[in-house]
Each structure stands twice: as C-alpha cells, then as structure tokens.
CSV table of C-alpha atoms and ligand atoms in Angstrom, one decimal:
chain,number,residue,atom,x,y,z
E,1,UNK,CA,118.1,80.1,69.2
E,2,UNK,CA,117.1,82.1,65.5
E,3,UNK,CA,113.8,83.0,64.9
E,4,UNK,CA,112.5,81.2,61.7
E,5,UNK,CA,113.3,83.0,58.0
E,6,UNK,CA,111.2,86.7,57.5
E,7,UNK,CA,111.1,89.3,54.9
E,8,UNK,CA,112.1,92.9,57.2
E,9,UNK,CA,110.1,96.2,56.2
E,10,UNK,CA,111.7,99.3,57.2
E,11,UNK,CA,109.1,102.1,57.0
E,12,UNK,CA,109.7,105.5,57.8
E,13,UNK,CA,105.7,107.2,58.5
E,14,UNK,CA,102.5,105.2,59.4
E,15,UNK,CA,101.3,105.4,55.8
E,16,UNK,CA,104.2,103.5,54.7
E,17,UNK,CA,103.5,101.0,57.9
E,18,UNK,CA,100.1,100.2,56.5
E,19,UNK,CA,100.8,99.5,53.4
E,20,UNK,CA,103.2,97.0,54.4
E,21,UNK,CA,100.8,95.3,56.3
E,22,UNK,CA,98.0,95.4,53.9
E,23,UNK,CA,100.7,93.8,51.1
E,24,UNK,CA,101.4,90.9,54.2
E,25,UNK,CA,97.8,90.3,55.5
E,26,UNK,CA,97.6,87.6,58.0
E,27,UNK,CA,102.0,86.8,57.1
E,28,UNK,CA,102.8,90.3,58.5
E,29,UNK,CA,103.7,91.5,62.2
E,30,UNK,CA,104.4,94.6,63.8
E,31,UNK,CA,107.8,94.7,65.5
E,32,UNK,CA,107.8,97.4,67.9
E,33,UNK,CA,109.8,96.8,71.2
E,34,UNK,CA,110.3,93.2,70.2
E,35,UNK,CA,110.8,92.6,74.0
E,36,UNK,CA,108.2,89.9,73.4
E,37,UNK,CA,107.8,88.8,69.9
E,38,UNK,CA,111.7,88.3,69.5
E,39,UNK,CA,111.4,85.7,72.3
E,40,UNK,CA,108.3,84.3,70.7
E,41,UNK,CA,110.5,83.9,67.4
E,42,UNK,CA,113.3,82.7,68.8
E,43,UNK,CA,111.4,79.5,70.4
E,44,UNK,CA,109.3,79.3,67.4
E,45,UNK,CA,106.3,80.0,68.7
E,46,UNK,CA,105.5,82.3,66.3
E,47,UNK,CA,106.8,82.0,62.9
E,48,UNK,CA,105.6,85.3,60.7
E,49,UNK,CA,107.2,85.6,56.9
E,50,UNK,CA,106.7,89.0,57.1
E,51,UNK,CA,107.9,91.4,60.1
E,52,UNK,CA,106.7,95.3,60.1
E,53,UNK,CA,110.1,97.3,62.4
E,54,UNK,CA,107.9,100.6,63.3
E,55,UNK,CA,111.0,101.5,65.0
E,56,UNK,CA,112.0,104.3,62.4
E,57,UNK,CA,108.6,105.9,62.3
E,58,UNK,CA,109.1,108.8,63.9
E,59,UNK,CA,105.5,110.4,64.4
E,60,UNK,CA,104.3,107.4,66.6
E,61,UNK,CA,106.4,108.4,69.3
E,62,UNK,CA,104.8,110.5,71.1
E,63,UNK,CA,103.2,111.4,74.5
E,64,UNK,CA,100.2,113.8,74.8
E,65,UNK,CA,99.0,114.6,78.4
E,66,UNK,CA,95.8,116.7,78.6
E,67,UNK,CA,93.4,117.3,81.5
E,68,UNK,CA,91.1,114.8,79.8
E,69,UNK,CA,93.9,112.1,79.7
E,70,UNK,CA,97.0,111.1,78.2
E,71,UNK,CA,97.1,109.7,75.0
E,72,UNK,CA,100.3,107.6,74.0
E,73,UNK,CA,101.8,106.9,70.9
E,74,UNK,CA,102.8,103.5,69.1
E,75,UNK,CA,106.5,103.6,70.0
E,76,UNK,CA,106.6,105.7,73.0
E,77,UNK,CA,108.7,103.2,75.3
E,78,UNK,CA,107.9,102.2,78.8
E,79,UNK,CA,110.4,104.5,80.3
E,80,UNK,CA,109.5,107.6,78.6
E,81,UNK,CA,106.1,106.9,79.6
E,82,UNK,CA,107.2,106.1,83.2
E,83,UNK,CA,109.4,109.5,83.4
E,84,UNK,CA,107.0,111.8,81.4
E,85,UNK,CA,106.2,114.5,84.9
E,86,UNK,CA,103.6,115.6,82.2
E,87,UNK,CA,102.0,112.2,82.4
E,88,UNK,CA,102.4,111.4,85.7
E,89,UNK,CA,100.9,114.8,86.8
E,90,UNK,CA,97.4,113.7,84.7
E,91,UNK,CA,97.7,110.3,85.7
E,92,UNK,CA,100.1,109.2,88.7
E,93,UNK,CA,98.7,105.7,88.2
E,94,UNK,CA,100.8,105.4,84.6
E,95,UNK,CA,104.1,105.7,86.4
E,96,UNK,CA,102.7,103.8,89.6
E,97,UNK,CA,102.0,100.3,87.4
E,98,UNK,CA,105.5,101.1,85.1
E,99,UNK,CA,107.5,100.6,87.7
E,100,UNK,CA,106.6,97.5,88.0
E,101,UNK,CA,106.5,96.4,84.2
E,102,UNK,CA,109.6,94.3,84.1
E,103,UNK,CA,113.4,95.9,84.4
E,104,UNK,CA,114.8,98.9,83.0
E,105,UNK,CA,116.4,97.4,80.4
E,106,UNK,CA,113.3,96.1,79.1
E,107,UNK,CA,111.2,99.3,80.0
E,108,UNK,CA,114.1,101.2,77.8
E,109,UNK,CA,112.9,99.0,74.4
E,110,UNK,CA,108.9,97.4,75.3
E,111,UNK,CA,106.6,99.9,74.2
E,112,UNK,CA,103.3,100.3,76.1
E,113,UNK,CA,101.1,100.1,73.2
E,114,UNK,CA,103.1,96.7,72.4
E,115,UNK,CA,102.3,95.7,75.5
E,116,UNK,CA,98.5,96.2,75.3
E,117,UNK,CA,98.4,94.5,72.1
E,118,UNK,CA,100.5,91.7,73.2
E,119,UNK,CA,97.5,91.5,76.1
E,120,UNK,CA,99.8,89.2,78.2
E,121,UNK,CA,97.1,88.6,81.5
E,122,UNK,CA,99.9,89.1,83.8
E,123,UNK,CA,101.0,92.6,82.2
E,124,UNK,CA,100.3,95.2,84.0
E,125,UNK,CA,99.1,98.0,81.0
E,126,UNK,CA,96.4,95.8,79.9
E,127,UNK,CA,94.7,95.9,83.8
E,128,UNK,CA,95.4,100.2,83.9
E,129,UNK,CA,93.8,100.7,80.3
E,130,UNK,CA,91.0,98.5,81.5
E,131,UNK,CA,90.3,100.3,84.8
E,132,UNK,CA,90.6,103.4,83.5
E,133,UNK,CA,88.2,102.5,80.1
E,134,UNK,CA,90.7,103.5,78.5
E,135,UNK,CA,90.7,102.5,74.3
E,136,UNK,CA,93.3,101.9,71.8
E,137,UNK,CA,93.4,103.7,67.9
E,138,UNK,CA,93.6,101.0,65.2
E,139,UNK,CA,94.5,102.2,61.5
E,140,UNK,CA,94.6,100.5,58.5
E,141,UNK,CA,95.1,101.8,54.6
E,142,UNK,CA,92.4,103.6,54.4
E,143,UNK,CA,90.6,104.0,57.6
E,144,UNK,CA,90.9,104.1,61.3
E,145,UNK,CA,88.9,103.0,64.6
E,146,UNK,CA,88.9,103.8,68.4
E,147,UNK,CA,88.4,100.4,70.3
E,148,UNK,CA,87.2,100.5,73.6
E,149,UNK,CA,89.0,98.6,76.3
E,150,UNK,CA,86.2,96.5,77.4
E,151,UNK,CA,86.2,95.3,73.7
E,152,UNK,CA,90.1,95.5,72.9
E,153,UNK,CA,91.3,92.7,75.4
E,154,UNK,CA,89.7,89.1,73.7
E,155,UNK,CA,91.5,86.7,75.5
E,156,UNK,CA,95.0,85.3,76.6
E,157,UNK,CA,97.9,86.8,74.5
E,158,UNK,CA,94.3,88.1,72.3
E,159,UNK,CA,93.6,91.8,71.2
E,160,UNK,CA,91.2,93.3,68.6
E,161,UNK,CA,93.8,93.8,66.5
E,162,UNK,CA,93.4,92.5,62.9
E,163,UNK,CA,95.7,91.6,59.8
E,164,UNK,CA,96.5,94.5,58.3
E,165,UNK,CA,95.8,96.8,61.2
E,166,UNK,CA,98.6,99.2,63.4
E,167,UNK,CA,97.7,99.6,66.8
E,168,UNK,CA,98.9,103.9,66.6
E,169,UNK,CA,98.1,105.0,70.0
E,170,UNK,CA,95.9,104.3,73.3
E,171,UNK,CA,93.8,107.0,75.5
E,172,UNK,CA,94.1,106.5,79.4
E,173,UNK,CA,91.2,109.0,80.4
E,174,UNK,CA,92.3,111.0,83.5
E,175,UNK,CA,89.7,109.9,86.6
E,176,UNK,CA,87.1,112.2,87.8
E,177,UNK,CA,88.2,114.9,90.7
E,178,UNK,CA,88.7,114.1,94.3
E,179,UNK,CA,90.0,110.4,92.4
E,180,UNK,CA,93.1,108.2,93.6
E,181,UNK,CA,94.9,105.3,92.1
E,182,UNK,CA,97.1,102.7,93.5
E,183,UNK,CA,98.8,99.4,91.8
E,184,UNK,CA,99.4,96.6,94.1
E,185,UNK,CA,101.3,93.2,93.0
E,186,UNK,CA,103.1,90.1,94.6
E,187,UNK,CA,105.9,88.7,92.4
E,188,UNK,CA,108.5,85.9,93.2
E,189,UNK,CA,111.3,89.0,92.2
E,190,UNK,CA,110.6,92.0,91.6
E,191,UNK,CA,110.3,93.2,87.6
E,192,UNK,CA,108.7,89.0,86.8
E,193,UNK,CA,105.1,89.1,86.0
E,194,UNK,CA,102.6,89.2,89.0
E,195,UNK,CA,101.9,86.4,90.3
E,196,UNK,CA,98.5,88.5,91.6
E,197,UNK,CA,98.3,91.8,91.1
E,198,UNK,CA,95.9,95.4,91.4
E,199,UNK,CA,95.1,98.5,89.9
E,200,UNK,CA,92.7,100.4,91.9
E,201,UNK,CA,90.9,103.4,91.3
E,202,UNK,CA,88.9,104.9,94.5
E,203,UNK,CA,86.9,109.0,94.1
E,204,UNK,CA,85.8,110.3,97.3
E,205,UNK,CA,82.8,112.3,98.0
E,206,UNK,CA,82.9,116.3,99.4
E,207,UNK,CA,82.8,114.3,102.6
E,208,UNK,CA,85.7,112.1,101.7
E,209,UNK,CA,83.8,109.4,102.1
E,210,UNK,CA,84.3,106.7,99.1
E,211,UNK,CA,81.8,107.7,95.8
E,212,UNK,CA,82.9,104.9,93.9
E,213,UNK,CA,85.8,102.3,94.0
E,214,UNK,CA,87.2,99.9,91.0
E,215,UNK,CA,90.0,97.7,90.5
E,216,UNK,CA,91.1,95.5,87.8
E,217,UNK,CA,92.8,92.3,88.7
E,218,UNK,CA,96.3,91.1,86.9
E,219,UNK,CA,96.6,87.3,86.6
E,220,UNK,CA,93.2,85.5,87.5
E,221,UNK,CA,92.0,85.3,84.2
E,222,UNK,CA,92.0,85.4,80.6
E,223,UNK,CA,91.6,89.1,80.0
E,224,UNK,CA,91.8,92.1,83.3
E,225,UNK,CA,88.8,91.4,85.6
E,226,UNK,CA,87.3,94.7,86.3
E,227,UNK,CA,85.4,94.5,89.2
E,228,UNK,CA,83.1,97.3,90.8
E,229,UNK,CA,83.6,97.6,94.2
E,230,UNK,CA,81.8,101.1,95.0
E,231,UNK,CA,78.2,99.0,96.7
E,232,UNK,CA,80.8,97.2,98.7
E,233,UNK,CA,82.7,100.3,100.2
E,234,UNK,CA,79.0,101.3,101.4
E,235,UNK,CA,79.9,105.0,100.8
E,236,UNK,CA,82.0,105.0,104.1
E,237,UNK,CA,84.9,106.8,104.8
E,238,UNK,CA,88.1,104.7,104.2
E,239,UNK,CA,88.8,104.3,107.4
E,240,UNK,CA,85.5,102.1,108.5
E,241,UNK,CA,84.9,100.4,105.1
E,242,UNK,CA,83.7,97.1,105.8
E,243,UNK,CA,87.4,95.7,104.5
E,244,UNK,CA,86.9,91.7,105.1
E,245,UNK,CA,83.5,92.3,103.0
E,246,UNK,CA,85.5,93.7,100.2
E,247,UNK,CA,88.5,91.1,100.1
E,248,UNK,CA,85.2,88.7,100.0
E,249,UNK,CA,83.5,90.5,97.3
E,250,UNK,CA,86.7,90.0,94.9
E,251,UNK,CA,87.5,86.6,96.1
E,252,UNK,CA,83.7,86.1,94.8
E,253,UNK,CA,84.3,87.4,91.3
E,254,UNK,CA,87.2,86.0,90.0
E,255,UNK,CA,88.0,82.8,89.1
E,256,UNK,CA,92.0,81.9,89.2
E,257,UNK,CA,94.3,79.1,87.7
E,258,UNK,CA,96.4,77.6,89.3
E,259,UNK,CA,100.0,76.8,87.4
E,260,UNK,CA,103.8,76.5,89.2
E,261,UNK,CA,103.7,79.8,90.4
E,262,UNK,CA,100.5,79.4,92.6
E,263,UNK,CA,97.6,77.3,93.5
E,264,UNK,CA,94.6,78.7,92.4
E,265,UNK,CA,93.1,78.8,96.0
E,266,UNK,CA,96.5,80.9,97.1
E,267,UNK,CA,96.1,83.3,93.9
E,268,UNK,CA,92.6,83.7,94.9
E,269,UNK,CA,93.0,84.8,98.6
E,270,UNK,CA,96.1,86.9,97.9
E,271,UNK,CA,93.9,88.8,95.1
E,272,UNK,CA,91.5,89.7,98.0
E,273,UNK,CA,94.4,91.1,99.9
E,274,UNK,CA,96.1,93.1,97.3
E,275,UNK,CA,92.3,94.7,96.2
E,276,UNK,CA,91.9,95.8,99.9
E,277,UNK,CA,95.9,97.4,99.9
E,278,UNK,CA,95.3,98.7,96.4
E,279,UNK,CA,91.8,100.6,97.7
E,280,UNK,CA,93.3,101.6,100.9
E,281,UNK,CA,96.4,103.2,99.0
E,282,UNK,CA,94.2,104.9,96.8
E,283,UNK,CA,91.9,106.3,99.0
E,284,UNK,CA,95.1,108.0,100.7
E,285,UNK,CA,96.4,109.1,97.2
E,286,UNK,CA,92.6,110.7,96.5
E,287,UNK,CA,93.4,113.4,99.1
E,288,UNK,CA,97.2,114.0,97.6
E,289,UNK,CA,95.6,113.7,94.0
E,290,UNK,CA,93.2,115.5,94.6
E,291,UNK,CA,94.9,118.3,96.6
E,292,UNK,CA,96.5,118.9,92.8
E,293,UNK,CA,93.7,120.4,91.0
W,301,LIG,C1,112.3,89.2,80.9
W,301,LIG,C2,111.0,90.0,80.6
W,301,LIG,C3,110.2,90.4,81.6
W,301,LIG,C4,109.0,91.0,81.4
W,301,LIG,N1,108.2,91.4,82.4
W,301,LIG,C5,107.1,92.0,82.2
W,301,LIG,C6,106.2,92.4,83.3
W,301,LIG,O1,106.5,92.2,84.4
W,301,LIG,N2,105.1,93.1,82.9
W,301,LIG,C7,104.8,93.4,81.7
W,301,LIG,O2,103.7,94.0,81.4
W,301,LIG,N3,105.6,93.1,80.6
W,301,LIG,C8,106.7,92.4,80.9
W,301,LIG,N4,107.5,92.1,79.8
W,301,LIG,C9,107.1,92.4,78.4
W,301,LIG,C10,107.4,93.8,78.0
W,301,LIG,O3,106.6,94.7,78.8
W,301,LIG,C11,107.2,94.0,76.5
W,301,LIG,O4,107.8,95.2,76.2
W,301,LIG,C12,105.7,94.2,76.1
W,301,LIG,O5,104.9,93.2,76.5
W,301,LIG,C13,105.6,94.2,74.5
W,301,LIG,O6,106.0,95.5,74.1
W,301,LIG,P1,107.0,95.5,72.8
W,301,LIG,O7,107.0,96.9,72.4
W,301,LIG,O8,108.3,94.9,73.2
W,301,LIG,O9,106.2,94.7,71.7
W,301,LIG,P2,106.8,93.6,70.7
W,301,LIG,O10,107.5,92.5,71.4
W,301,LIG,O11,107.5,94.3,69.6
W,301,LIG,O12,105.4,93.0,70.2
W,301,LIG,C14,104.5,92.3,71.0
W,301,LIG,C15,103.3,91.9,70.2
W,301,LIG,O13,102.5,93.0,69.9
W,301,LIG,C16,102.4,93.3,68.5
W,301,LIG,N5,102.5,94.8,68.4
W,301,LIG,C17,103.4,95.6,69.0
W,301,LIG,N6,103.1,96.8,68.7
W,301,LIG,C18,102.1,96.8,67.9
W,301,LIG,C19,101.4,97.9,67.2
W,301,LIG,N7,101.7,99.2,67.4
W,301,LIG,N8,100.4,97.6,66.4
W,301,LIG,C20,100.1,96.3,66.2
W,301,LIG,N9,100.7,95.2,66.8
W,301,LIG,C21,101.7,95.5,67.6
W,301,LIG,C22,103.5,92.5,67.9
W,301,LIG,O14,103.2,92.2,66.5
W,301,LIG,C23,103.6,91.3,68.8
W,301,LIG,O15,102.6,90.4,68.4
W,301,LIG,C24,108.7,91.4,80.0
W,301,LIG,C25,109.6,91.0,79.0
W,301,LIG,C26,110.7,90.3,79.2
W,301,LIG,C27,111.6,90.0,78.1
C-alpha cells in the first residue's frame, strides 16, 4: 500500500525543524523512526500534506546519563538507548522495558521519544516515563516547554504535543537510593504489544523493609495507570507483604477492555499478577541497585 501524496522537508538542525513546522501548522508531521506513522500512512489512516524527516538533524541524537537522570534526545533510537551501559547504570529499568519494545529491527529505527509521542497504551516507554514522572521538552520557533508526564499522555494514540511543536527530548529522573525497578509483561509472542503489562518501581527503607512502591500499568486504559501501592505493602519487608492484598488493590484501580486479545475480566486478573511479579522483582533488584551507589 502508498501512503497518500506529501510535500518531504529535509532539515538539517532543530531550528530549521521548527520552522518547517510552523510553515505546515496542523498539515505538518514529524517523521522520526516512522516505525509507526509509515504504517499509519500506508493504510491511510493518517493522511498529513506535509511530513517533517528529523532524521538528518544531528544534535537531537543524543543520550545524557547523569546521577539525576537520563535525559534522551529526539532521534536517539531504541537500541542505542537499550545498549547505552551509561544509561542502564542510572537507570537499569530503561534497558529492562526496551527489551521488550518490539524486535530489533524495529528498536534499530523507532525512536523512544517517537514512541512517547505516538502514546500507543500498550507501549511500553509511555508506562516507564509515567512511573518515573518523568517529562518530555516541547520546542517551537520561538520558545520551548518541559511537560510533565502526568500531563504529557492525553489519551489513546494522544500526547500534549501541538501543531507546530518538536517533541526534542524526555527526562527519566533516576529513583531515590536503596530504589529497584522491574518490567513485567504477557504477550501472545514476544516483541507484540502487551497484552498486560508492568513497570514497577519499589525503595526500601534502612531496614529493607518497603518505603514506597509504584507501578504503572500497560494496556488497561487510555493513558499508563499509575497506581500507588506503598499503603498496600504496609512497610513490610518483601518477603511478608500482604501479596493477595496488593494483586486486589490493582485489580481495584484499573478498569480494562476487553478486545480479541483478552477479555476484560482475564486482562484484569493477569494485571494483578504481573503488579505482584513486577514489585517482587524490584524489591530483589533494590538490594542489587542499590548495592551500586
Ligand atoms: C511490528 C511492530 C511492533 C511494534 N511493537 C511495539 C511494542 O511492543 N512496544 C512499543 O512500545 N512499540 C512497538 N512498536 C512501535 C515502535 O516502538 C515505534 O518505533 C514507536 O512507537 C514510534 O517511534 P518512531 O520513532 O518510529 O516514530 P514515528 O513512527 O516516526 O512517529 C510516530 C508518531 O510520533 C510523532 N513524532 C515522532 N517523533 C516526534 C517528535 N520528536 N516530535 C513530535 N512528534 C513526533 C510522529 O509525527 C507520529 O505521529 C512496534 C512497531 C512495529 C512496526
């Protein structure tokens, strides 16, 4: 299949990017990994006369890990992000939800800012930069602004982005110490979307017994469900949290579709499940992570 007739811009910096898509407004669209907007062209379900390839602009790919976070450019691919030790070292959980983002081939091109802006609710990204509170970098010709995650994800296939904006980088803030992270999912193969899936984040007291305990759930809703799950773990070690309490406490606070993939009822319990593997996991990684300081 083609995708319906566009005028291509080739810029070569950011500046030139925005000035592109100030010229095309509301006709303009980014074209970054294309790993989802060419299929959305090519079954015309998106039909843009202007495309915007950032592929050439050089200073968006980038990667900066700092003890404070990592912050990611506009075209730094899923794989670079996935392979980046640096990253990984800041915040294991980037490379723990990657490898689950699809195959290689499509890590090698999909960009992970692409993917938060794309804000698929079965993506994986989208649920990390939301547990995390994480926030993406907006510019436009003559200004920029720092949108918080909580505020970035609007709906299904729904960001913050507007016309005329370039999504240039997001911030995943590195947890607090004595912190763990885990990403749990069931697919029907692995590298499809989740048909449920987890990111957990779990910090430990000097008594390694759980301080706090989050996770934001992939596929139950429009947007990642964050859900706060520290009253829950009762400030217990892992090993005698009140486990059935917290699958129960999830199960509670989300509120599934069903479609062919799953029944709403099945998506539910197995959300409880992978919340309860995800904390677990991350609770064990807290001591490992934490052992790194
Ligand atoms: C077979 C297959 C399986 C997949 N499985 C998964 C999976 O399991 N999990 C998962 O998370 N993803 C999956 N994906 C999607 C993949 O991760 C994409 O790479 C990602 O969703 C979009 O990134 P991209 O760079 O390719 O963006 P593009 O396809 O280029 O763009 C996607 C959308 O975001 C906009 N956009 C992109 N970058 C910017 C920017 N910097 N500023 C403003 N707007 C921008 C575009 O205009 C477009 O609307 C899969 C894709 C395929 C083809």
């Amino acid at each position: 299949m083609k995708p319906p007739p566009f005028e291509y811009h080739a810029p070569v910096s950011v500046d030139e990017a925005l000035a592109a898509l100030a010229e095309t407004g509301p006709h303009g669209k980014v074209l970054a990994g294309g790993q989802s907007l060419i299929p959305l062209l090519n079954m015309r379900l998106a039909a843009p006369s202007h495309l915007v390839d950032i592929n050439r602009v050089g200073e968006l790919n980038t990667i900066a890990a700092r003890p404070g976070g990592v912050r990611v450019g506009a075209l730094a691919r899923h794989a670079a992000v996935e392979r980046s030790a640096e990253a990984a070292a800041v915040l294991p959980l980037l490379r723990q939800a990657l490898a689950l983002v699809a195959h290689p081939v499509i890590r090698n091109r999909g960009t992970v800012v692409g993917s938060l802006v794309h804000a698929d609710p079965s993506a994986e990204m989208p649920a990390v930069l939301a547990l995390l509170g994480g926030s993406v970098r907006l510019a436009r010709l003559g200004g920029e602004r720092e949108v918080a995650a909580a505020d970035f994800f609007t709906g299904p296939m729904e960001s913050a982005v507007e016309p005329g904006e370039l999504a240039v980088s997001a911030f995943f803030p590195a947890p607090p110490p004595r912190s763990g992270t885990a990403f749990q999912e069931v697919a029907r193969r692995h590298g499809d979307y989740a048909v449920a899936g987890m990111a957990a984040l779990v910090t430990l007291d000097e008594d390694l017994r759980i301080a706090a305990a989050r996770v934001a759930c992939v596929s139950v809703g429009p947007a990642p469900v964050v859900i706060d799950l520290s009253d829950a773990c009762d400030r217990r070690p892992a090993a005698s949290v009140p486990w059935d309490a917290v699958a129960a406490a999830v199960r509670d606070r989300i509120d599934p579709d069903g479609d062919i993939h799953a029944t709403a009822e099945y998506r539910r319990h197995l959300t409880g499940v992978l919340a309860v593997r995800a904390l677990k996991d991350a609770a064990r990684n807290a001591g490992t992570e934490a052992a790194d300081e």
